[in-house]
Amino acid sequence: QQEAIEERFEHPMVRGPLTVNLPFMHFDADLSGWALIYLGVLQKWGVAMFEGGTGAFPAALIRCLEAHGGRLRCAAAVEGLAVSGGRVSGVRLKDGSELSASRAVLTACGPSIVLNDWLPSGLLPERLQVAARHIPTTSTGYGNCKLNVALKGRVSLPRHQRWRQRWLPGDEVDLRLPCVTWSTHEQSLAAGDACVRGEVPAMIPGLGQVTTAFDPAMAPDGCDTWWFWSGLVPCKPAEDWDTVRSQIESRVLADCAQYYEGLDSLEIARRTLTPHDLADRFGAPDGNVYHVDPIVTRFGPARPALGLGGYKTPVPGLYLSGSGTHPIAGINGMPGMNAAKTLIKALRQAGGPGTGAGAPVATPAPADSEAVPVHA
């Protein structure tokens, strides 16, 4: 990626955003330039944010599920997969209860968790069991972090807004609206090297955004919410996570206050999510929001590993989905859609109630659902 950017672009205002947006592989690794394809995808199909925050999307999916007779149980930690006669037959919860599935279990959490922690040993062929153990989640050394800040007033970027008005006459872009980044190409490269050493970078490159600028309902009138994301913090730090969290907060907020006026004086609350917090709160393996490292050798049929792509596993009744399956993370819904189509096709081929040709896909859920979706 470093080579591709330096070979094709000269201006620092082009190089900087290209580097900070795509920390998927080591910047100097062979074939890391594939990440630039991602920008072409975004350019063609665009990017959207959910009204009401990211949680509005799963909330809509829940309403759809319930409208078709499905049921949902939250705050139910999974202990493992239940197996009967060599077939996955349900899910065991840590409270001792069990959810039975007469046809299949579809998981949406990290494949490394499903295949290594939940699935009893001996069900996968030996070669695939080895492949599952080696699904990469920390191979790059890069980790993700997110800062969410609640403010008792409104922030702005006056210095840079004036710069745009001076040098881009007629430009009407309100800098409160877009994701904003200011790190240089060189700062991102240095941050990547620091992450590999297990250090928190002195300058943490990332993206900032005033979320209430496009969705004012996310805060009381006259107030803002603001977030910062970075893919350049260490996923295996040399120091403890409390120290790392403190370093990330102090360095990010001090840096961002240079651009967002009021950020340092209007804060009333914050939540910082390090890789450790992402693992603890959301079940992301090793805090990896992609569930499987987004390196070039882990896409298509090789995601999460060769022989385990395609959503349907060799273990009867077990299907994979989520960010660790094709095509990748990003809240695009495609892994879930593809996995659902694969499961529906398999159920129809196997036959059974409500699965014949022309039968509706969704039917009211019986006492034991035909398929149990599972998310960590």
PDB file of N, CA, C and O in Angstrom, residues 189-260:
ATOM      1  N   LEU A 189       2.327   5.852   8.651  1.00  0.00           N
ATOM      2  CA  LEU A 189       3.389   4.838   8.563  1.00  0.00           C
ATOM      3  C   LEU A 189       4.070   4.672   9.917  1.00  0.00           C
ATOM      4  O   LEU A 189       4.330   3.539  10.364  1.00  0.00           O
ATOM      5  N   ALA A 190       4.371   5.789  10.582  1.00  0.00           N
ATOM      6  CA  ALA A 190       5.015   5.730  11.893  1.00  0.00           C
ATOM      7  C   ALA A 190       4.099   5.070  12.924  1.00  0.00           C
ATOM      8  O   ALA A 190       4.556   4.302  13.780  1.00  0.00           O
ATOM      9  N   ALA A 191       2.805   5.352  12.843  1.00  0.00           N
ATOM     10  CA  ALA A 191       1.854   4.749  13.775  1.00  0.00           C
ATOM     11  C   ALA A 191       1.792   3.235  13.570  1.00  0.00           C
ATOM     12  O   ALA A 191       1.721   2.470  14.539  1.00  0.00           O
ATOM     13  N   GLY A 192       1.824   2.803  12.314  1.00  0.00           N
ATOM     14  CA  GLY A 192       1.821   1.371  12.048  1.00  0.00           C
ATOM     15  C   GLY A 192       3.033   0.676  12.642  1.00  0.00           C
ATOM     16  O   GLY A 192       2.921  -0.408  13.228  1.00  0.00           O
ATOM     17  N   ASP A 193       4.198   1.296  12.512  1.00  0.00           N
ATOM     18  CA  ASP A 193       5.418   0.721  13.095  1.00  0.00           C
ATOM     19  C   ASP A 193       5.314   0.645  14.616  1.00  0.00           C
ATOM     20  O   ASP A 193       5.753  -0.324  15.234  1.00  0.00           O
ATOM     21  N   ALA A 194       4.737   1.686  15.237  1.00  0.00           N
ATOM     22  CA  ALA A 194       4.583   1.689  16.693  1.00  0.00           C
ATOM     23  C   ALA A 194       3.654   0.558  17.135  1.00  0.00           C
ATOM     24  O   ALA A 194       3.914  -0.117  18.138  1.00  0.00           O
ATOM     25  N   CYS A 195       2.567   0.333  16.395  1.00  0.00           N
ATOM     26  CA  CYS A 195       1.624  -0.734  16.745  1.00  0.00           C
ATOM     27  C   CYS A 195       2.301  -2.098  16.719  1.00  0.00           C
ATOM     28  O   CYS A 195       2.069  -2.939  17.602  1.00  0.00           O
ATOM     29  N   VAL A 196       3.144  -2.318  15.728  1.00  0.00           N
ATOM     30  CA  VAL A 196       3.852  -3.598  15.626  1.00  0.00           C
ATOM     31  C   VAL A 196       4.763  -3.797  16.838  1.00  0.00           C
ATOM     32  O   VAL A 196       4.933  -4.931  17.315  1.00  0.00           O
ATOM     33  N   ARG A 197       5.320  -2.712  17.366  1.00  0.00           N
ATOM     34  CA  ARG A 197       6.164  -2.796  18.567  1.00  0.00           C
ATOM     35  C   ARG A 197       5.345  -2.913  19.846  1.00  0.00           C
ATOM     36  O   ARG A 197       5.900  -3.077  20.930  1.00  0.00           O
ATOM     37  N   GLY A 198       4.021  -2.812  19.728  1.00  0.00           N
ATOM     38  CA  GLY A 198       3.170  -2.874  20.908  1.00  0.00           C
ATOM     39  C   GLY A 198       3.002  -1.551  21.605  1.00  0.00           C
ATOM     40  O   GLY A 198       2.538  -1.502  22.749  1.00  0.00           O
ATOM     41  N   GLU A 199       3.337  -0.449  20.919  1.00  0.00           N
ATOM     42  CA  GLU A 199       3.277   0.875  21.522  1.00  0.00           C
ATOM     43  C   GLU A 199       2.075   1.661  21.007  1.00  0.00           C
ATOM     44  O   GLU A 199       1.654   1.486  19.860  1.00  0.00           O
ATOM     45  N   VAL A 200       1.538   2.529  21.844  1.00  0.00           N
ATOM     46  CA  VAL A 200       0.513   3.471  21.402  1.00  0.00           C
ATOM     47  C   VAL A 200       1.218   4.584  20.632  1.00  0.00           C
ATOM     48  O   VAL A 200       2.146   5.207  21.163  1.00  0.00           O
ATOM     49  N   PRO A 201       0.843   4.849  19.387  1.00  0.00           N
ATOM     50  CA  PRO A 201       1.529   5.882  18.606  1.00  0.00           C
ATOM     51  C   PRO A 201       1.477   7.243  19.284  1.00  0.00           C
ATOM     52  O   PRO A 201       0.493   7.578  19.971  1.00  0.00           O
ATOM     53  N   ALA A 202       2.531   8.016  19.112  1.00  0.00           N
ATOM     54  CA  ALA A 202       2.563   9.366  19.670  1.00  0.00           C
ATOM     55  C   ALA A 202       1.456  10.214  19.058  1.00  0.00           C
ATOM     56  O   ALA A 202       0.811  11.014  19.742  1.00  0.00           O
ATOM     57  N   MET A 203       1.221  10.047  17.756  1.00  0.00           N
ATOM     58  CA  MET A 203       0.096  10.687  17.074  1.00  0.00           C
ATOM     59  C   MET A 203      -0.755   9.557  16.505  1.00  0.00           C
ATOM     60  O   MET A 203      -0.271   8.755  15.706  1.00  0.00           O
ATOM     61  N   ILE A 204      -2.009   9.477  16.915  1.00  0.00           N
ATOM     62  CA  ILE A 204      -2.890   8.386  16.487  1.00  0.00           C
ATOM     63  C   ILE A 204      -3.730   8.869  15.307  1.00  0.00           C
ATOM     64  O   ILE A 204      -4.671   9.653  15.474  1.00  0.00           O
ATOM     65  N   PRO A 205      -3.422   8.430  14.093  1.00  0.00           N
ATOM     66  CA  PRO A 205      -4.221   8.836  12.932  1.00  0.00           C
ATOM     67  C   PRO A 205      -5.604   8.198  12.984  1.00  0.00           C
ATOM     68  O   PRO A 205      -5.786   7.094  13.503  1.00  0.00           O
ATOM     69  N   GLY A 206      -6.591   8.898  12.442  1.00  0.00           N
ATOM     70  CA  GLY A 206      -7.936   8.348  12.425  1.00  0.00           C
ATOM     71  C   GLY A 206      -8.925   9.289  11.775  1.00  0.00           C
ATOM     72  O   GLY A 206      -8.548  10.234  11.067  1.00  0.00           O
ATOM     73  N   LEU A 207     -10.208   9.045  12.038  1.00  0.00           N
ATOM     74  CA  LEU A 207     -11.291   9.837  11.460  1.00  0.00           C
ATOM     75  C   LEU A 207     -12.163  10.392  12.571  1.00  0.00           C
ATOM     76  O   LEU A 207     -12.509   9.676  13.519  1.00  0.00           O
ATOM     77  N   GLY A 208     -12.539  11.660  12.459  1.00  0.00           N
ATOM     78  CA  GLY A 208     -13.447  12.272  13.412  1.00  0.00           C
ATOM     79  C   GLY A 208     -14.741  12.682  12.730  1.00  0.00           C
ATOM     80  O   GLY A 208     -14.752  13.002  11.534  1.00  0.00           O
ATOM     81  N   GLN A 209     -15.840  12.696  13.490  1.00  0.00           N
ATOM     82  CA  GLN A 209     -17.115  13.110  12.906  1.00  0.00           C
ATOM     83  C   GLN A 209     -18.070  13.596  13.996  1.00  0.00           C
ATOM     84  O   GLN A 209     -18.143  13.019  15.085  1.00  0.00           O
ATOM     85  N   VAL A 210     -18.804  14.647  13.675  1.00  0.00           N
ATOM     86  CA  VAL A 210     -19.867  15.150  14.546  1.00  0.00           C
ATOM     87  C   VAL A 210     -21.152  14.458  14.121  1.00  0.00           C
ATOM     88  O   VAL A 210     -21.787  14.832  13.137  1.00  0.00           O
ATOM     89  N   THR A 211     -21.557  13.430  14.847  1.00  0.00           N
ATOM     90  CA  THR A 211     -22.686  12.605  14.409  1.00  0.00           C
ATOM     91  C   THR A 211     -24.008  13.365  14.440  1.00  0.00           C
ATOM     92  O   THR A 211     -24.910  13.093  13.630  1.00  0.00           O
ATOM     93  N   THR A 212     -24.138  14.309  15.346  1.00  0.00           N
ATOM     94  CA  THR A 212     -25.384  15.075  15.414  1.00  0.00           C
ATOM     95  C   THR A 212     -25.528  16.066  14.261  1.00  0.00           C
ATOM     96  O   THR A 212     -26.608  16.637  14.070  1.00  0.00           O
ATOM     97  N   ALA A 213     -24.476  16.272  13.490  1.00  0.00           N
ATOM     98  CA  ALA A 213     -24.572  17.179  12.350  1.00  0.00           C
ATOM     99  C   ALA A 213     -25.528  16.625  11.298  1.00  0.00           C
ATOM    100  O   ALA A 213     -26.217  17.387  10.617  1.00  0.00           O
ATOM    101  N   PHE A 214     -25.578  15.292  11.162  1.00  0.00           N
ATOM    102  CA  PHE A 214     -26.499  14.701  10.177  1.00  0.00           C
ATOM    103  C   PHE A 214     -27.701  14.042  10.843  1.00  0.00           C
ATOM    104  O   PHE A 214     -28.677  13.699  10.173  1.00  0.00           O
ATOM    105  N   ASP A 215     -27.635  13.850  12.152  1.00  0.00           N
ATOM    106  CA  ASP A 215     -28.761  13.256  12.880  1.00  0.00           C
ATOM    107  C   ASP A 215     -28.916  13.971  14.224  1.00  0.00           C
ATOM    108  O   ASP A 215     -28.492  13.470  15.268  1.00  0.00           O
ATOM    109  N   PRO A 216     -29.533  15.172  14.230  1.00  0.00           N
ATOM    110  CA  PRO A 216     -29.628  15.979  15.460  1.00  0.00           C
ATOM    111  C   PRO A 216     -30.363  15.270  16.590  1.00  0.00           C
ATOM    112  O   PRO A 216     -30.173  15.616  17.760  1.00  0.00           O
ATOM    113  N   ALA A 217     -31.194  14.277  16.273  1.00  0.00           N
ATOM    114  CA  ALA A 217     -31.972  13.594  17.306  1.00  0.00           C
ATOM    115  C   ALA A 217     -31.104  12.762  18.244  1.00  0.00           C
ATOM    116  O   ALA A 217     -31.591  12.279  19.274  1.00  0.00           O
ATOM    117  N   MET A 218     -29.819  12.624  17.933  1.00  0.00           N
ATOM    118  CA  MET A 218     -28.934  11.818  18.770  1.00  0.00           C
ATOM    119  C   MET A 218     -28.471  12.565  20.019  1.00  0.00           C
ATOM    120  O   MET A 218     -27.747  11.991  20.844  1.00  0.00           O
ATOM    121  N   ALA A 219     -28.879  13.820  20.176  1.00  0.00           N
ATOM    122  CA  ALA A 219     -28.522  14.586  21.381  1.00  0.00           C
ATOM    123  C   ALA A 219     -29.587  15.653  21.617  1.00  0.00           C
ATOM    124  O   ALA A 219     -30.335  16.004  20.693  1.00  0.00           O
ATOM    125  N   PRO A 220     -29.685  16.200  22.829  1.00  0.00           N
ATOM    126  CA  PRO A 220     -30.639  17.302  23.083  1.00  0.00           C
ATOM    127  C   PRO A 220     -30.317  18.508  22.203  1.00  0.00           C
ATOM    128  O   PRO A 220     -29.190  18.663  21.708  1.00  0.00           O
ATOM    129  N   ASP A 221     -31.288  19.366  22.018  1.00  0.00           N
ATOM    130  CA  ASP A 221     -31.101  20.564  21.199  1.00  0.00           C
ATOM    131  C   ASP A 221     -29.895  21.363  21.687  1.00  0.00           C
ATOM    132  O   ASP A 221     -29.718  21.578  22.894  1.00  0.00           O
ATOM    133  N   GLY A 222     -29.098  21.804  20.731  1.00  0.00           N
ATOM    134  CA  GLY A 222     -27.939  22.615  21.057  1.00  0.00           C
ATOM    135  C   GLY A 222     -26.722  21.832  21.501  1.00  0.00           C
ATOM    136  O   GLY A 222     -25.692  22.431  21.815  1.00  0.00           O
ATOM    137  N   CYS A 223     -26.816  20.506  21.537  1.00  0.00           N
ATOM    138  CA  CYS A 223     -25.695  19.667  21.978  1.00  0.00           C
ATOM    139  C   CYS A 223     -25.233  18.762  20.843  1.00  0.00           C
ATOM    140  O   CYS A 223     -25.962  18.500  19.896  1.00  0.00           O
ATOM    141  N   ASP A 224     -24.011  18.290  20.979  1.00  0.00           N
ATOM    142  CA  ASP A 224     -23.432  17.424  19.961  1.00  0.00           C
ATOM    143  C   ASP A 224     -22.981  16.098  20.560  1.00  0.00           C
ATOM    144  O   ASP A 224     -22.680  15.996  21.759  1.00  0.00           O
ATOM    145  N   THR A 225     -22.914  15.101  19.695  1.00  0.00           N
ATOM    146  CA  THR A 225     -22.152  13.879  19.963  1.00  0.00           C
ATOM    147  C   THR A 225     -21.062  13.798  18.908  1.00  0.00           C
ATOM    148  O   THR A 225     -21.256  14.223  17.768  1.00  0.00           O
ATOM    149  N   TRP A 226     -19.937  13.267  19.294  1.00  0.00           N
ATOM    150  CA  TRP A 226     -18.759  13.238  18.409  1.00  0.00           C
ATOM    151  C   TRP A 226     -18.048  11.913  18.596  1.00  0.00           C
ATOM    152  O   TRP A 226     -18.020  11.362  19.709  1.00  0.00           O
ATOM    153  N   TRP A 227     -17.528  11.359  17.490  1.00  0.00           N
ATOM    154  CA  TRP A 227     -16.730  10.141  17.634  1.00  0.00           C
ATOM    155  C   TRP A 227     -15.442  10.223  16.833  1.00  0.00           C
ATOM    156  O   TRP A 227     -15.313  11.011  15.895  1.00  0.00           O
ATOM    157  N   PHE A 228     -14.528   9.366  17.257  1.00  0.00           N
ATOM    158  CA  PHE A 228     -13.239   9.241  16.575  1.00  0.00           C
ATOM    159  C   PHE A 228     -12.934   7.761  16.434  1.00  0.00           C
ATOM    160  O   PHE A 228     -13.070   6.995  17.387  1.00  0.00           O
ATOM    161  N   TRP A 229     -12.541   7.354  15.234  1.00  0.00           N
ATOM    162  CA  TRP A 229     -12.159   5.962  14.979  1.00  0.00           C
ATOM    163  C   TRP A 229     -10.720   5.912  14.482  1.00  0.00           C
ATOM    164  O   TRP A 229     -10.278   6.782  13.722  1.00  0.00           O
ATOM    165  N   SER A 230     -10.008   4.880  14.903  1.00  0.00           N
ATOM    166  CA  SER A 230      -8.667   4.635  14.385  1.00  0.00           C
ATOM    167  C   SER A 230      -8.443   3.133  14.244  1.00  0.00           C
ATOM    168  O   SER A 230      -8.894   2.345  15.085  1.00  0.00           O
ATOM    169  N   GLY A 231      -7.765   2.768  13.189  1.00  0.00           N
ATOM    170  CA  GLY A 231      -7.332   1.384  13.008  1.00  0.00           C
ATOM    171  C   GLY A 231      -5.855   1.232  13.279  1.00  0.00           C
ATOM    172  O   GLY A 231      -5.249   0.233  12.871  1.00  0.00           O
ATOM    173  N   LEU A 232      -5.284   2.219  13.987  1.00  0.00           N
ATOM    174  CA  LEU A 232      -3.841   2.222  14.228  1.00  0.00           C
ATOM    175  C   LEU A 232      -3.517   2.378  15.706  1.00  0.00           C
ATOM    176  O   LEU A 232      -2.885   3.352  16.136  1.00  0.00           O
ATOM    177  N   VAL A 233      -3.989   1.418  16.496  1.00  0.00           N
ATOM    178  CA  VAL A 233      -3.557   1.262  17.883  1.00  0.00           C
ATOM    179  C   VAL A 233      -3.090  -0.183  18.029  1.00  0.00           C
ATOM    180  O   VAL A 233      -3.483  -1.048  17.250  1.00  0.00           O
ATOM    181  N   PRO A 234      -2.242  -0.491  18.993  1.00  0.00           N
ATOM    182  CA  PRO A 234      -1.718  -1.858  19.099  1.00  0.00           C
ATOM    183  C   PRO A 234      -2.794  -2.844  19.551  1.00  0.00           C
ATOM    184  O   PRO A 234      -3.559  -2.562  20.476  1.00  0.00           O
ATOM    185  N   CYS A 235      -2.843  -4.001  18.892  1.00  0.00           N
ATOM    186  CA  CYS A 235      -3.780  -5.040  19.333  1.00  0.00           C
ATOM    187  C   CYS A 235      -3.128  -5.961  20.364  1.00  0.00           C
ATOM    188  O   CYS A 235      -3.838  -6.672  21.091  1.00  0.00           O
ATOM    189  N   LYS A 236      -1.805  -5.924  20.466  1.00  0.00           N
ATOM    190  CA  LYS A 236      -1.078  -6.685  21.489  1.00  0.00           C
ATOM    191  C   LYS A 236      -0.099  -5.730  22.169  1.00  0.00           C
ATOM    192  O   LYS A 236       1.102  -5.760  21.925  1.00  0.00           O
ATOM    193  N   PRO A 237      -0.611  -4.849  23.045  1.00  0.00           N
ATOM    194  CA  PRO A 237       0.227  -3.793  23.618  1.00  0.00           C
ATOM    195  C   PRO A 237       1.236  -4.329  24.624  1.00  0.00           C
ATOM    196  O   PRO A 237       1.022  -5.365  25.263  1.00  0.00           O
ATOM    197  N   ALA A 238       2.325  -3.583  24.766  1.00  0.00           N
ATOM    198  CA  ALA A 238       3.358  -3.948  25.740  1.00  0.00           C
ATOM    199  C   ALA A 238       2.935  -3.600  27.158  1.00  0.00           C
ATOM    200  O   ALA A 238       3.463  -4.159  28.117  1.00  0.00           O
ATOM    201  N   GLU A 239       1.976  -2.662  27.320  1.00  0.00           N
ATOM    202  CA  GLU A 239       1.504  -2.261  28.636  1.00  0.00           C
ATOM    203  C   GLU A 239       0.085  -2.761  28.866  1.00  0.00           C
ATOM    204  O   GLU A 239      -0.572  -3.262  27.951  1.00  0.00           O
ATOM    205  N   ASP A 240      -0.413  -2.610  30.090  1.00  0.00           N
ATOM    206  CA  ASP A 240      -1.758  -3.092  30.414  1.00  0.00           C
ATOM    207  C   ASP A 240      -2.804  -2.220  29.727  1.00  0.00           C
ATOM    208  O   ASP A 240      -2.548  -1.067  29.360  1.00  0.00           O
ATOM    209  N   TRP A 241      -4.016  -2.771  29.594  1.00  0.00           N
ATOM    210  CA  TRP A 241      -5.053  -2.099  28.815  1.00  0.00           C
ATOM    211  C   TRP A 241      -5.529  -0.802  29.468  1.00  0.00           C
ATOM    212  O   TRP A 241      -5.907   0.140  28.760  1.00  0.00           O
ATOM    213  N   ASP A 242      -5.537  -0.706  30.771  1.00  0.00           N
ATOM    214  CA  ASP A 242      -5.933   0.546  31.408  1.00  0.00           C
ATOM    215  C   ASP A 242      -4.969   1.668  31.046  1.00  0.00           C
ATOM    216  O   ASP A 242      -5.386   2.805  30.771  1.00  0.00           O
ATOM    217  N   THR A 243      -3.678   1.351  31.038  1.00  0.00           N
ATOM    218  CA  THR A 243      -2.680   2.347  30.640  1.00  0.00           C
ATOM    219  C   THR A 243      -2.842   2.714  29.178  1.00  0.00           C
ATOM    220  O   THR A 243      -2.785   3.894  28.798  1.00  0.00           O
ATOM    221  N   VAL A 244      -3.059   1.713  28.345  1.00  0.00           N
ATOM    222  CA  VAL A 244      -3.236   1.954  26.912  1.00  0.00           C
ATOM    223  C   VAL A 244      -4.462   2.822  26.660  1.00  0.00           C
ATOM    224  O   VAL A 244      -4.419   3.774  25.863  1.00  0.00           O
ATOM    225  N   ARG A 245      -5.565   2.524  27.345  1.00  0.00           N
ATOM    226  CA  ARG A 245      -6.785   3.313  27.161  1.00  0.00           C
ATOM    227  C   ARG A 245      -6.548   4.775  27.539  1.00  0.00           C
ATOM    228  O   ARG A 245      -6.988   5.698  26.833  1.00  0.00           O
ATOM    229  N   SER A 246      -5.862   4.991  28.639  1.00  0.00           N
ATOM    230  CA  SER A 246      -5.579   6.357  29.077  1.00  0.00           C
ATOM    231  C   SER A 246      -4.707   7.090  28.066  1.00  0.00           C
ATOM    232  O   SER A 246      -4.934   8.274  27.770  1.00  0.00           O
ATOM    233  N   GLN A 247      -3.704   6.402  27.529  1.00  0.00           N
ATOM    234  CA  GLN A 247      -2.833   7.023  26.535  1.00  0.00           C
ATOM    235  C   GLN A 247      -3.600   7.375  25.262  1.00  0.00           C
ATOM    236  O   GLN A 247      -3.413   8.458  24.693  1.00  0.00           O
ATOM    237  N   ILE A 248      -4.465   6.464  24.827  1.00  0.00           N
ATOM    238  CA  ILE A 248      -5.253   6.723  23.625  1.00  0.00           C
ATOM    239  C   ILE A 248      -6.142   7.943  23.828  1.00  0.00           C
ATOM    240  O   ILE A 248      -6.196   8.850  22.987  1.00  0.00           O
ATOM    241  N   GLU A 249      -6.844   7.997  24.951  1.00  0.00           N
ATOM    242  CA  GLU A 249      -7.754   9.118  25.222  1.00  0.00           C
ATOM    243  C   GLU A 249      -7.009  10.447  25.242  1.00  0.00           C
ATOM    244  O   GLU A 249      -7.413  11.412  24.567  1.00  0.00           O
ATOM    245  N   SER A 250      -5.938  10.515  26.005  1.00  0.00           N
ATOM    246  CA  SER A 250      -5.247  11.792  26.156  1.00  0.00           C
ATOM    247  C   SER A 250      -4.647  12.265  24.841  1.00  0.00           C
ATOM    248  O   SER A 250      -4.726  13.455  24.502  1.00  0.00           O
ATOM    249  N   ARG A 251      -4.071  11.345  24.061  1.00  0.00           N
ATOM    250  CA  ARG A 251      -3.419  11.742  22.814  1.00  0.00           C
ATOM    251  C   ARG A 251      -4.439  12.108  21.734  1.00  0.00           C
ATOM    252  O   ARG A 251      -4.266  13.091  21.003  1.00  0.00           O
ATOM    253  N   VAL A 252      -5.502  11.333  21.623  1.00  0.00           N
ATOM    254  CA  VAL A 252      -6.508  11.619  20.601  1.00  0.00           C
ATOM    255  C   VAL A 252      -7.215  12.934  20.903  1.00  0.00           C
ATOM    256  O   VAL A 252      -7.355  13.794  20.024  1.00  0.00           O
ATOM    257  N   LEU A 253      -7.686  13.120  22.135  1.00  0.00           N
ATOM    258  CA  LEU A 253      -8.472  14.305  22.448  1.00  0.00           C
ATOM    259  C   LEU A 253      -7.640  15.580  22.388  1.00  0.00           C
ATOM    260  O   LEU A 253      -8.116  16.627  21.946  1.00  0.00           O
ATOM    261  N   ALA A 254      -6.380  15.496  22.808  1.00  0.00           N
ATOM    262  CA  ALA A 254      -5.512  16.674  22.724  1.00  0.00           C
ATOM    263  C   ALA A 254      -5.267  17.054  21.269  1.00  0.00           C
ATOM    264  O   ALA A 254      -5.265  18.244  20.904  1.00  0.00           O
ATOM    265  N   ASP A 255      -5.086  16.062  20.420  1.00  0.00           N
ATOM    266  CA  ASP A 255      -4.841  16.318  18.999  1.00  0.00           C
ATOM    267  C   ASP A 255      -6.098  16.859  18.331  1.00  0.00           C
ATOM    268  O   ASP A 255      -6.061  17.857  17.596  1.00  0.00           O
ATOM    269  N   CYS A 256      -7.234  16.214  18.579  1.00  0.00           N
ATOM    270  CA  CYS A 256      -8.469  16.591  17.899  1.00  0.00           C
ATOM    271  C   CYS A 256      -8.963  17.972  18.324  1.00  0.00           C
ATOM    272  O   CYS A 256      -9.638  18.661  17.555  1.00  0.00           O
ATOM    273  N   ALA A 257      -8.645  18.383  19.557  1.00  0.00           N
ATOM    274  CA  ALA A 257      -9.080  19.698  20.036  1.00  0.00           C
ATOM    275  C   ALA A 257      -8.451  20.823  19.230  1.00  0.00           C
ATOM    276  O   ALA A 257      -8.954  21.958  19.242  1.00  0.00           O
ATOM    277  N   GLN A 258      -7.370  20.539  18.509  1.00  0.00           N
ATOM    278  CA  GLN A 258      -6.761  21.546  17.652  1.00  0.00           C
ATOM    279  C   GLN A 258      -7.640  21.855  16.444  1.00  0.00           C
ATOM    280  O   GLN A 258      -7.520  22.926  15.848  1.00  0.00           O
ATOM    281  N   TYR A 259      -8.514  20.931  16.103  1.00  0.00           N
ATOM    282  CA  TYR A 259      -9.334  21.073  14.903  1.00  0.00           C
ATOM    283  C   TYR A 259     -10.803  21.307  15.253  1.00  0.00           C
ATOM    284  O   TYR A 259     -11.462  22.155  14.639  1.00  0.00           O
ATOM    285  N   TYR A 260     -11.309  20.566  16.255  1.00  0.00           N
ATOM    286  CA  TYR A 260     -12.699  20.723  16.679  1.00  0.00           C
ATOM    287  C   TYR A 260     -12.742  21.685  17.859  1.00  0.00           C
ATOM    288  O   TYR A 260     -12.439  21.317  18.989  1.00  0.00           O
TER     289      TYR A 260
END
